[in-house]
XYZ file of C-alpha atoms in Angstrom:
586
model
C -40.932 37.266 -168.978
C -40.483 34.189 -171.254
C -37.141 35.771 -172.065
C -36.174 35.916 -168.543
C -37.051 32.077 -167.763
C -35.239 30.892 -169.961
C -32.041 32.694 -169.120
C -32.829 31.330 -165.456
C -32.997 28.191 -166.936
C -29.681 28.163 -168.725
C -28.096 29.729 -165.869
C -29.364 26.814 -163.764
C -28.516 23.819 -166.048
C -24.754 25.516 -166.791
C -24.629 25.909 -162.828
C -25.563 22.389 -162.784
C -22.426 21.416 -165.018
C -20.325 22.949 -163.250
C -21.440 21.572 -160.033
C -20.914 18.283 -161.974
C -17.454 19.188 -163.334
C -15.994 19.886 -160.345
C -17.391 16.484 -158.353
C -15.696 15.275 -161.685
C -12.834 16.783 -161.036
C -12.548 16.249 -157.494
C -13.043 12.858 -158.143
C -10.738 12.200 -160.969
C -7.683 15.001 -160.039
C -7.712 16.306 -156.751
C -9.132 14.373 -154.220
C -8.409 10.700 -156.231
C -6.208 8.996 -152.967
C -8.095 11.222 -149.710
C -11.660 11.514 -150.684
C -14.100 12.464 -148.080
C -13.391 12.848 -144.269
C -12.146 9.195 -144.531
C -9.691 9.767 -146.827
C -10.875 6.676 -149.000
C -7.964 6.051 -151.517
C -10.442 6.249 -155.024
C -7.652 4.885 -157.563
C -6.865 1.832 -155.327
C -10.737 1.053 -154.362
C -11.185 1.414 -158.225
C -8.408 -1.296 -158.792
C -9.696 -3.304 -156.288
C -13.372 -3.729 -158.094
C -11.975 -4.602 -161.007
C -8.924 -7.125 -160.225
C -8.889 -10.502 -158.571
C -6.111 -10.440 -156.087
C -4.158 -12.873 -153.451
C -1.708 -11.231 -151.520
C 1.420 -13.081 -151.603
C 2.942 -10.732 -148.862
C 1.880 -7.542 -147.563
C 5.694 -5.788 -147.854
C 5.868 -5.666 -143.770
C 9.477 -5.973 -142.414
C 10.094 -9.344 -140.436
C 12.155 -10.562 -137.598
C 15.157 -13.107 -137.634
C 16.876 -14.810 -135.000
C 20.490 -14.938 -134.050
C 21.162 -16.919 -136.597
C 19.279 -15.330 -139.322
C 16.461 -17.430 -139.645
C 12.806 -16.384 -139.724
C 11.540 -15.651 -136.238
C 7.888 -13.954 -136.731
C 6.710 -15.688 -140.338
C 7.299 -19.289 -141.786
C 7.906 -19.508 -145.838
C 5.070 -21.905 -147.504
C 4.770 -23.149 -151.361
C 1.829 -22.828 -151.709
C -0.712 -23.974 -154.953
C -3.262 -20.602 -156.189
C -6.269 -20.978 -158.242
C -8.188 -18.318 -159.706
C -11.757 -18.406 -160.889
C -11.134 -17.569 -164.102
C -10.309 -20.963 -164.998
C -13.740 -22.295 -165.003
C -14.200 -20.113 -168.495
C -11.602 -21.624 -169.897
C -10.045 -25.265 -171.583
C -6.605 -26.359 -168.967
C -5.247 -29.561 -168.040
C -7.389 -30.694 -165.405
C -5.743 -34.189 -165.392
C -2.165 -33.609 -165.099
C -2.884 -30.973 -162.158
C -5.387 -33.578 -160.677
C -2.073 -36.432 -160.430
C 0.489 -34.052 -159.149
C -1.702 -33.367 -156.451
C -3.276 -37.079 -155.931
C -6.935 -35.298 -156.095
C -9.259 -36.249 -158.456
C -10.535 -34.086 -161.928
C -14.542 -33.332 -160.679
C -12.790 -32.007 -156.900
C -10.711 -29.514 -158.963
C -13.650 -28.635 -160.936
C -15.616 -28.130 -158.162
C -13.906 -26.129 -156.202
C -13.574 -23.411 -159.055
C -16.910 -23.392 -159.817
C -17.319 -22.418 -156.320
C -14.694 -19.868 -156.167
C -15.542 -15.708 -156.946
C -11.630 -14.787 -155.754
C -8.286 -16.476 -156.402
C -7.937 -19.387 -153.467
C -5.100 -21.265 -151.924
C -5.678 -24.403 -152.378
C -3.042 -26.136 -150.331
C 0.947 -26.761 -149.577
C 3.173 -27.863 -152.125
C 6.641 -29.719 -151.782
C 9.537 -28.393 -153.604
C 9.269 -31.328 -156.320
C 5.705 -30.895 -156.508
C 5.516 -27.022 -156.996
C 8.303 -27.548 -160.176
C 5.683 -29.982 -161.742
C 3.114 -27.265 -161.006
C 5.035 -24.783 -162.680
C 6.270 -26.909 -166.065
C 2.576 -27.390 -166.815
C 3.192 -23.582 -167.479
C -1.230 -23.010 -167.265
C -2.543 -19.558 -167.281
C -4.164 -19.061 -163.236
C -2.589 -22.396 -162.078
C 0.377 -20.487 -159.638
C 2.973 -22.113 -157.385
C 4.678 -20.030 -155.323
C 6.275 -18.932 -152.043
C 4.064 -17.258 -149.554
C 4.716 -15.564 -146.342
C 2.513 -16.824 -143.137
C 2.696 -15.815 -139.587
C 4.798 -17.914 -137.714
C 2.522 -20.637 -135.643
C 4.006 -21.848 -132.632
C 4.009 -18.268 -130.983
C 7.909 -18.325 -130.062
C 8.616 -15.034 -128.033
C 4.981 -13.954 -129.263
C 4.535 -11.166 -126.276
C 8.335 -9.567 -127.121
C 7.592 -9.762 -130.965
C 4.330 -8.054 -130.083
C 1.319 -7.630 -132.257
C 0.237 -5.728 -135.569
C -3.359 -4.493 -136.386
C -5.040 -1.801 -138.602
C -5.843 1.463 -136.492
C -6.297 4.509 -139.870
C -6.275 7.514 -136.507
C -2.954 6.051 -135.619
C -1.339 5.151 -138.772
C -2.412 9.008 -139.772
C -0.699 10.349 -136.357
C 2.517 8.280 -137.403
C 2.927 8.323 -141.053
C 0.840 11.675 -141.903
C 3.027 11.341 -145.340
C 1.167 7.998 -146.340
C -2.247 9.250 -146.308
C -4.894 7.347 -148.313
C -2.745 3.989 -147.675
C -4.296 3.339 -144.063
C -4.973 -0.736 -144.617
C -1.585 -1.156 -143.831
C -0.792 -2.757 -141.068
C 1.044 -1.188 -138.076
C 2.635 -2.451 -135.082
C 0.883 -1.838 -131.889
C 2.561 -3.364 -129.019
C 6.338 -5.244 -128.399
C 9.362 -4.930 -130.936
C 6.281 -4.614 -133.862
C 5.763 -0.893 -132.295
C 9.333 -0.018 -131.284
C 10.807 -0.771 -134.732
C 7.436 -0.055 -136.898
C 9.392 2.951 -138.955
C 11.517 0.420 -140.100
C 9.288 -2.624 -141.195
C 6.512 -0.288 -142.446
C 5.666 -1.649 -146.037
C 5.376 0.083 -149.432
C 4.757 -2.141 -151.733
C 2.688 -5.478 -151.525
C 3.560 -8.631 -153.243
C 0.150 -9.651 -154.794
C -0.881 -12.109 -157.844
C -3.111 -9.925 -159.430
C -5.618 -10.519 -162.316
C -7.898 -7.926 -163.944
C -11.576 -8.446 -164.910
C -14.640 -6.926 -166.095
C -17.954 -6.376 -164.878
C -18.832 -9.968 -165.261
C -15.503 -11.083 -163.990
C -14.501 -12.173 -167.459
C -10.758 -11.693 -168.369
C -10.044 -8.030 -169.209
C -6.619 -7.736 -170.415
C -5.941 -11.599 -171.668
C -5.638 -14.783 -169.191
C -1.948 -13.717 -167.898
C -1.660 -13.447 -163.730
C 1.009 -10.948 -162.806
C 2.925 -10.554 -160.086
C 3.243 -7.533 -158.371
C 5.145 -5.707 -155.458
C 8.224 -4.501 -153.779
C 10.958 -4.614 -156.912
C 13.664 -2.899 -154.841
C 16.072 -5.646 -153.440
C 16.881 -4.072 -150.683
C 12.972 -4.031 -149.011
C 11.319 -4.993 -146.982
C 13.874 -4.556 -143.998
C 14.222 -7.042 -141.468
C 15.229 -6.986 -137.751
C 18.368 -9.426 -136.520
C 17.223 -9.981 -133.265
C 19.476 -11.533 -130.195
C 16.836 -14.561 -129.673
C 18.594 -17.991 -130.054
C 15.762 -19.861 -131.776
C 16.483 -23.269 -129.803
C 16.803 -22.056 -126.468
C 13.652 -19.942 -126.821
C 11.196 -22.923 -128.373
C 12.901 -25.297 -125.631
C 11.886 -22.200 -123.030
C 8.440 -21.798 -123.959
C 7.790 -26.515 -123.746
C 9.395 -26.176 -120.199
C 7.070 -22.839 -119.171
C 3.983 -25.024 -120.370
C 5.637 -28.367 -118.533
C 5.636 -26.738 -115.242
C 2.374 -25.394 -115.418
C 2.949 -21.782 -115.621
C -0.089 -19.908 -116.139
C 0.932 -16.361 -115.116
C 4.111 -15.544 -115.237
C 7.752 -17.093 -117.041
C 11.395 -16.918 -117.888
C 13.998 -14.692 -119.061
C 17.398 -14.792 -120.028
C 20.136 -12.729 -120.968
C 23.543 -12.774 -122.111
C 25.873 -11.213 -119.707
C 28.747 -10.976 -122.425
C 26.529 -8.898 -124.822
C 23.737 -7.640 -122.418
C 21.107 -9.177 -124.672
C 18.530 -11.304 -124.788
C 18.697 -14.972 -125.871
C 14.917 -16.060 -124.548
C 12.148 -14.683 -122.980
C 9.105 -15.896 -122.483
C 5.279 -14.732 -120.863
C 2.458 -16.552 -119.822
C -0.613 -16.650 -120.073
C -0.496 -16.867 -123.976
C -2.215 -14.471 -126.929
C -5.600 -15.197 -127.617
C -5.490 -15.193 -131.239
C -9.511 -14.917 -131.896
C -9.311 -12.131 -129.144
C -5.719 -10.482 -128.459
C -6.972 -7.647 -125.727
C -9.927 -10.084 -124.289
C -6.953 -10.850 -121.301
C -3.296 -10.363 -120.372
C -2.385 -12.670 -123.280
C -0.772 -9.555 -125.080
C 1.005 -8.407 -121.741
C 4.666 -9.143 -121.494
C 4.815 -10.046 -117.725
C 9.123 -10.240 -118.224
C 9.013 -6.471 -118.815
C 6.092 -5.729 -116.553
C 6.793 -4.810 -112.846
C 5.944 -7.062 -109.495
C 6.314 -7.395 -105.935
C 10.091 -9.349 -106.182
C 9.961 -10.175 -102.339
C 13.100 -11.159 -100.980
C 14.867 -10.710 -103.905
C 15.101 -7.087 -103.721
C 17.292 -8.614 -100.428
C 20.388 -7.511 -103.038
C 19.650 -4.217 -102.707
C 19.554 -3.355 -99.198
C 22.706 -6.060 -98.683
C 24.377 -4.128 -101.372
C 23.510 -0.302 -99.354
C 24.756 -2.016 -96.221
C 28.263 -2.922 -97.054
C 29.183 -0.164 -98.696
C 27.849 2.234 -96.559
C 29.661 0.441 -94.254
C 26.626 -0.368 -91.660
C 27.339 -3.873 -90.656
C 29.982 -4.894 -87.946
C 32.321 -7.600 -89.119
C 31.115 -9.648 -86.008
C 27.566 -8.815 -86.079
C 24.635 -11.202 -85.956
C 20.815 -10.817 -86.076
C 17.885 -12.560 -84.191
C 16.595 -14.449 -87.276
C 13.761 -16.144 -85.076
C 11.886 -12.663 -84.805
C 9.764 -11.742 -87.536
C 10.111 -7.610 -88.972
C 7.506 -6.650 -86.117
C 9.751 -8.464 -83.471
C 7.555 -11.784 -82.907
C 7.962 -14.819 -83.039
C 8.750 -16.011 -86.795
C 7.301 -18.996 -88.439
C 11.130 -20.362 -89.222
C 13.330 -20.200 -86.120
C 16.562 -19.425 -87.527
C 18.329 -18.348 -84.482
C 21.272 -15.774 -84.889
C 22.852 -15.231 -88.146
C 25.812 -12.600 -89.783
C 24.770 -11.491 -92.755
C 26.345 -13.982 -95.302
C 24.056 -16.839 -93.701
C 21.029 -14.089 -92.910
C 20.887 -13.406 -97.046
C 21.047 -17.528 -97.776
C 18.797 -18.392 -95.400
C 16.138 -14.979 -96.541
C 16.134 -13.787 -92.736
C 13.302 -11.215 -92.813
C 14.759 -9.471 -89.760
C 17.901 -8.622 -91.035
C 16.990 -6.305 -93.938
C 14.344 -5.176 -92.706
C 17.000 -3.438 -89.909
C 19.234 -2.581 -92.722
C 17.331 -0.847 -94.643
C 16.046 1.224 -91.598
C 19.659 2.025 -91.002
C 19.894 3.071 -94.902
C 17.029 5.080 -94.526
C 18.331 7.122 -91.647
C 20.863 7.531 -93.496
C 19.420 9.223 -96.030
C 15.802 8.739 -96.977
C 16.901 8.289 -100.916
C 19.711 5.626 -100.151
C 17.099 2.309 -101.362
C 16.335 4.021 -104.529
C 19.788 4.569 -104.444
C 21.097 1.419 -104.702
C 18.231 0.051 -106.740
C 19.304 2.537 -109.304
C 23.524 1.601 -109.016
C 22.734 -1.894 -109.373
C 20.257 -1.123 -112.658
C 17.131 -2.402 -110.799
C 14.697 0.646 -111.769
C 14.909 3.485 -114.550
C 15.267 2.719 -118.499
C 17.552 0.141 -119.342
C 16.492 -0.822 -122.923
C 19.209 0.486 -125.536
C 18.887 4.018 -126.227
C 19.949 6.261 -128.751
C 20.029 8.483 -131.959
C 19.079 6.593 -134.865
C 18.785 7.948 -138.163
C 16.174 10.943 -138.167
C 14.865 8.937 -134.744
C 15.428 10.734 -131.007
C 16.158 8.403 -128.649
C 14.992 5.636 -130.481
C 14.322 2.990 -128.065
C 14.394 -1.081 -128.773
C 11.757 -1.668 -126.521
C 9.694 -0.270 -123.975
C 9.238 -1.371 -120.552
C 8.081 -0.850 -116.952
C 10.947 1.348 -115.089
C 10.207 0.052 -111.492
C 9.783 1.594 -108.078
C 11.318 1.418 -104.581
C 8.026 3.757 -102.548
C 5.619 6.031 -104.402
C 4.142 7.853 -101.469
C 6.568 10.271 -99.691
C 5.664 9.536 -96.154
C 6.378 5.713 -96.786
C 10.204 6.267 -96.986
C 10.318 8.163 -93.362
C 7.954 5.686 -91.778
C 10.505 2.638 -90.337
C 7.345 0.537 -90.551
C 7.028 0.715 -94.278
C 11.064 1.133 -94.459
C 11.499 -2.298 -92.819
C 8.540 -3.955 -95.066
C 10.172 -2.510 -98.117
C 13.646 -3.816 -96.924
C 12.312 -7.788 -97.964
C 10.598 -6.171 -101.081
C 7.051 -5.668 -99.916
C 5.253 -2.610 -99.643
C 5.660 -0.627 -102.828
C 8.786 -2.286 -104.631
C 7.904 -2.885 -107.957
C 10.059 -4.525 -110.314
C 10.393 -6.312 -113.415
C 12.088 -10.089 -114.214
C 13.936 -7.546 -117.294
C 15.334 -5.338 -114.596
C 15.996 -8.226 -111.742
C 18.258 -9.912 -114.825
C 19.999 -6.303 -115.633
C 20.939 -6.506 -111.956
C 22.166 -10.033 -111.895
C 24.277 -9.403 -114.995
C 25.357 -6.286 -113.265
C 26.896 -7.971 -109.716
C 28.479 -10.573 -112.238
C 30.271 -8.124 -114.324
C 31.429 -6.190 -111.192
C 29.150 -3.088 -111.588
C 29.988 -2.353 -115.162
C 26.436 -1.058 -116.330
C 25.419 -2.054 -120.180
C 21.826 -1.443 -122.242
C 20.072 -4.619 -122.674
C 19.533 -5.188 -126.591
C 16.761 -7.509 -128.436
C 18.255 -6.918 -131.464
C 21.825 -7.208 -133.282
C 21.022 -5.200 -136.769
C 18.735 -3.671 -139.468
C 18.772 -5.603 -142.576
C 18.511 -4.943 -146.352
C 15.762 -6.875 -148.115
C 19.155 -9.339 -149.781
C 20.967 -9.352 -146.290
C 23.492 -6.964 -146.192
C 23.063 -4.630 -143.167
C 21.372 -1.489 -143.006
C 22.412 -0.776 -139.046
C 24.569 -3.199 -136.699
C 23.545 -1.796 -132.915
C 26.137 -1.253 -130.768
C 27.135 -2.712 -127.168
C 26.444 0.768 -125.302
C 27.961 0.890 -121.842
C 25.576 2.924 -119.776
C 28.362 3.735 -117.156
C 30.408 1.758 -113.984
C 28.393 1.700 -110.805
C 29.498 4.003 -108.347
C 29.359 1.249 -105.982
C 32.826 -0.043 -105.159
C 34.518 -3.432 -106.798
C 34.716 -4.984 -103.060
C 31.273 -4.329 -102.371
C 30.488 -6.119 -105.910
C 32.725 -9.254 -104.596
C 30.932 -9.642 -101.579
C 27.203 -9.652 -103.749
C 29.053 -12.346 -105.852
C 29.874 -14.178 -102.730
C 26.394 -13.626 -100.673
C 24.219 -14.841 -103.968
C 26.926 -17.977 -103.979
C 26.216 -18.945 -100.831
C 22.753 -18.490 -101.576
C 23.100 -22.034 -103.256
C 26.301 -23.395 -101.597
C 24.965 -23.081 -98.040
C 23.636 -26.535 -97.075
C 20.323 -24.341 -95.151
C 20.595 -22.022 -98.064
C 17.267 -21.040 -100.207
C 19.138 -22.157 -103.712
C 20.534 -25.522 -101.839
C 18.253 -27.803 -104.602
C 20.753 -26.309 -107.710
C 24.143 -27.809 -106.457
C 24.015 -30.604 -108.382
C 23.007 -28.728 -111.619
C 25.828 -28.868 -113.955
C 26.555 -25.352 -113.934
C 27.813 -23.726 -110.527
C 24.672 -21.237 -109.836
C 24.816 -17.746 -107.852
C 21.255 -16.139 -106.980
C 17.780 -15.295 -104.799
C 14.647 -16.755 -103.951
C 12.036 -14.416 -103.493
C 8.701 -14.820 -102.335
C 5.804 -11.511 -102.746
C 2.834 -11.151 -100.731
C 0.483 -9.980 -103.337
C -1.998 -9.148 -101.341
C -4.829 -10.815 -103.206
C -6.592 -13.433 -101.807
C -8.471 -16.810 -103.243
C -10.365 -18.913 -100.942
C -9.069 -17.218 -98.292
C -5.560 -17.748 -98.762
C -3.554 -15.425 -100.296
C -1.745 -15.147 -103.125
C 2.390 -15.334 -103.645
C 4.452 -14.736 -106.645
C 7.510 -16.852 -106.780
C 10.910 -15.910 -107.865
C 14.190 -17.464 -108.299
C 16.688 -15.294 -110.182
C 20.335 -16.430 -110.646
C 23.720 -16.271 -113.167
C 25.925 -19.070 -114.087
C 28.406 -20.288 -114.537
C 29.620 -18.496 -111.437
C 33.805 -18.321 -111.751
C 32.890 -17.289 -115.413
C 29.464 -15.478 -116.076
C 27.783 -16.343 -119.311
C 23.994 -16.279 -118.631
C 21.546 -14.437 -116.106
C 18.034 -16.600 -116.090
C 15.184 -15.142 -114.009
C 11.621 -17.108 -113.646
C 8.641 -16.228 -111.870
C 5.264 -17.177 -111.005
C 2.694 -15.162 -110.529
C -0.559 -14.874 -107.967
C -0.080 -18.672 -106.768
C -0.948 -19.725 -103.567
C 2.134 -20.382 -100.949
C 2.593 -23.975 -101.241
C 2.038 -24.781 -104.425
C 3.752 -22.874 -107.955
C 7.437 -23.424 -107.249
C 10.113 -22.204 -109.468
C 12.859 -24.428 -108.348
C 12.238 -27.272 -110.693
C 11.739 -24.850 -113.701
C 14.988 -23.079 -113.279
C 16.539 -26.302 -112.755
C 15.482 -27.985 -115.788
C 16.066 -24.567 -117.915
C 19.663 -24.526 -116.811
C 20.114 -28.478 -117.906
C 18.489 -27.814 -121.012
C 20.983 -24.572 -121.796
C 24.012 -26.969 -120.498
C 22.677 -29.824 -123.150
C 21.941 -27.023 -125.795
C 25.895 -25.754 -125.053
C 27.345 -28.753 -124.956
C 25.489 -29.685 -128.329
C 26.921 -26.643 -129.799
C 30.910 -27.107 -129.042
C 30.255 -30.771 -130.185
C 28.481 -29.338 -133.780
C 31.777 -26.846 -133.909
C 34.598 -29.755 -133.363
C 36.220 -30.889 -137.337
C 35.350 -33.794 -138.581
C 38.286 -35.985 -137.682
């Protein structure tokens, strides 16, 4: 019986072991960067306990503007101090003049310090003293920080840590999910691409007590390739975007803002949203929301559309004229415009008119607003699309894709027809898309993507990827019916009654619509409008298409006018600035 106990025994204690082995073993060779359900990374948590550390930068791809400067970071000297030095004899003094403090601050602010510490921005001159004093845990050096004056924040977009979704996108990286990944704007669309593997970290190792464990020497580690992290060239000229944003904040735009785009290229130069990111809370509001690539009611902007269905379709008599002092429902209208054709109907934003045209449209054929919408690049995907690398249809950005009706019934009903005609009802559309169609009528109906960015870059520069200009296809709509848009959104602004009378005096010669949404929200009893004026320029020779809205304001009060006047002065000085900066030197 004895006998038998003991065996039990043994066979227990040796079970035991092994039990112990394997945790061993789990722990130490098979399960050392995904242990437990939560896939904790074991060698990196183990570095981590024993190192002091200050990330220098975390090895995530940037953005650049046009001109190849940083977009989404700004490059600091900075001065880092690690703990470490309190155990130790340095020259206190000579670091204490360099940066005009005095010996006992120093001192005191290591003693206070368990982790390596910035302690504050260094000038060029000042960081090369730093380094000659050549002192063990005294560092100068360059440092990556998120760019602070939120320049095309909303379009850049945001990056966070999210494991489920970094596992979903990169299951190959498993065990690495503090990395950061990009969750909405360009930070999502191009996130393959700026996804880091290496960060750049000072790094110093310690022991238990957090005394030195290999010497007193801080090393630098991270990305040694030269050719990461990539960065994005994007089509955003840095000027004209920071003077976009001050005039968006002059004018008092709280919900809404600007957008323009090269009609050359079919890119964008600026665009800007309101309201603004809440930093300490991103999702708390519509601060994250890019309202240029979100859809609204355009109002009588969408005007374009059913003017462009009309003429080619051939539905207006040369001769004809319209009761412009009747509203849609055939009363009386608040502005008694008398008769108009149609040239003076679309300047003037006669309700009546297209609401009757795009009845006639409809009878037609119950499909011909969408149409039109579609032939002029209103609605459906215009971002640039295409095979990239391993990537499907990679996409530069993602927006809303618009709407004419979403309810069958409302394209048969003439009631809703006739509301939808002045871009009530259920148009939806987006400033992006209102642009793409402006850009569209100025280039005669030849249909392009819209690009944000120029090219993939290497880590030293050289390019990875230059994106192409891709030409979607030529509207079907015919190059007479595309003159007499060009003409209609002139007179628009050349028409002494006209809606866009304020720009002639603007220094470029402007072609475009007013619009003006019933939201159907209400404050105080009065409801709410959103504002649009959307126009190109110069108008013999198409360069830029600028759309700016406001949204939700009530009807006599949030204007555009002003704003897209002073935004098309400010591109004229910024133009003008530019030919001046590219004369020789006589």
């Amino acid at each position: 019986m004895r006998k038998r106990r003991i065996v039990f025994l043994a066979l227990a204690i040796l079970f035991m072991l092994f039990v112990i082995m394997g945790r061993l073993m789990q722990l130490q060779l098979f399960a050392t960067e995904h242990f437990s359900s939560r896939n904790i990374n074991l060698i990196y948590e183990s570095v981590k306990q024993r190192s002091h550390e200050i990330l220098i930068n975390d090895g995530r791809g940037d953005f650049l503007d046009a001109s190849g400067q940083p977009l989404s970071y700004e490059e600091k000297t900075v001065l880092v101090l690690f703990p470490f030095l309190k155990n130790i004899d340095w020259d206190k003094a000579s670091l204490a003049e360099i940066m005009r403090i005095s010996e006992s601050e120093i001192s005191s602010l290591i003693e206070e310090a368990d982790k390596p510490f910035i302690y504050g921005q260094l000038t060029s001159y000042e960081a090369e003293q730093v380094r000659a004093l050549n002192i063990p845990g005294v560092i100068a050096i360059s440092k990556e920080f998120p760019s602070t004056n939120n320049s095309a924040a909303q379009l850049l977009g945001l990056t966070g840590e999210n494991k489920d979704e970094f596992e979903k996108r990169y299951p190959d990286k498993k065990g690495n999910t503090s990395m950061k990944i990009g969750i909405t704007g360009l930070q999502e669309s191009f996130d393959p691409f700026l996804i880091p593997e290496n960060p750049s970290k000072l790094i110093f190792h310690v022991d238990g007590k957090g005394a030195p464990l290999f010497g007193i020497d801080v090393k630098l580690t991270g990305e040694n390739n030269p050719f990461y992290p990539l960065r994005v060239k994007t089509t955003i000229e840095r000027n004209i975007q920071d003077r976009l944003e001050q005039l968006i904040d002059d004018h008092n735009i709280v919900n809404g803002g600007a957008l323009l785009l090269n009609i050359e290229t079919n890119s964008i130069i600026a665009s800007a949203s309101r309201p603004t990111i809440n930093e300490s809370a991103p999702f708390s509001d519509d601060g994250t929301k890019n309202k240029m690539f979100e859809q609204h009611i355009p109002g009588s902007v969408f005007k374009t559309v059913v003017a462009a269905g009309a003429i080619e379709e051939e539905l207006i008599k040369d001769d004809e004229v319209f009761n412009c002092s009747l509203d849609i429902r055939g009363e009386q209208a608040e502005r008694d415009l008398g008769e108009l054709k149609l040239d003076e109907s679309f300047s003037r934003s006669c309700n009546l008119t297209f609401a009757e045209l795009a009845k006639r449209l409809q009878k037609e054929d119950p499909n011909m607003l969408e149409k039109y919408a579609s032939e002029l690049g209103l609605i459906g995907n215009i971002s640039w699309k295409k095979d990239l690398f391993h990537f499907e249809n990679f996409k530069q950005f993602s927006h809303h894709q618009g709407r004419i009706f979403t309810e069958e019934s409302s394209r048969k009903d003439l009631n809703y027809v006739g509301q939808t005609g002045i871009g009530q009802h259920e148009v939806r559309v987006s400033p992006l898309h209102v642009a793409n169609m402006l850009a569209t009528i100025a280039r005669g109906g030849e249909m392009n993507a819209i690009k944000v960015a120029s090219e993939i870059q290497y880590g030293d520069g050289s390019i990875m990827y230059k994106f192409p200009d891709i030409k979607v296809k030529d509207s079907k709509i015919s190059p007479s019916t595309f003159m007499q848009l060009q003409s209609l959104l002139r007179h628009v602004v050349s028409d002494n009654e006209g809606t866009g009378r304020y720009f002639q005096d603007l220094p470029f010669e402007i072609a475009g619509k007013s619009g003006t949404g019933e939201t159907g929200i209400f404050k105080d009893e009065e409801q709410l409008h959103n504002k649009w004026f959307a126009g190109y320029f110069p108008f013999k020779s198409p360069k830029y298409a600028l759309v700016v809205v406001n949204l939700g304001v009530p009807i006599n009060e949030g204007g555009v006018n002003l704003l897209f006047a002073d935004i098309v002065n400010m591109i004229y000085e910024e133009s003008h600035d530019a030919v001046e900066a590219s004369k020789p030197i006589q």
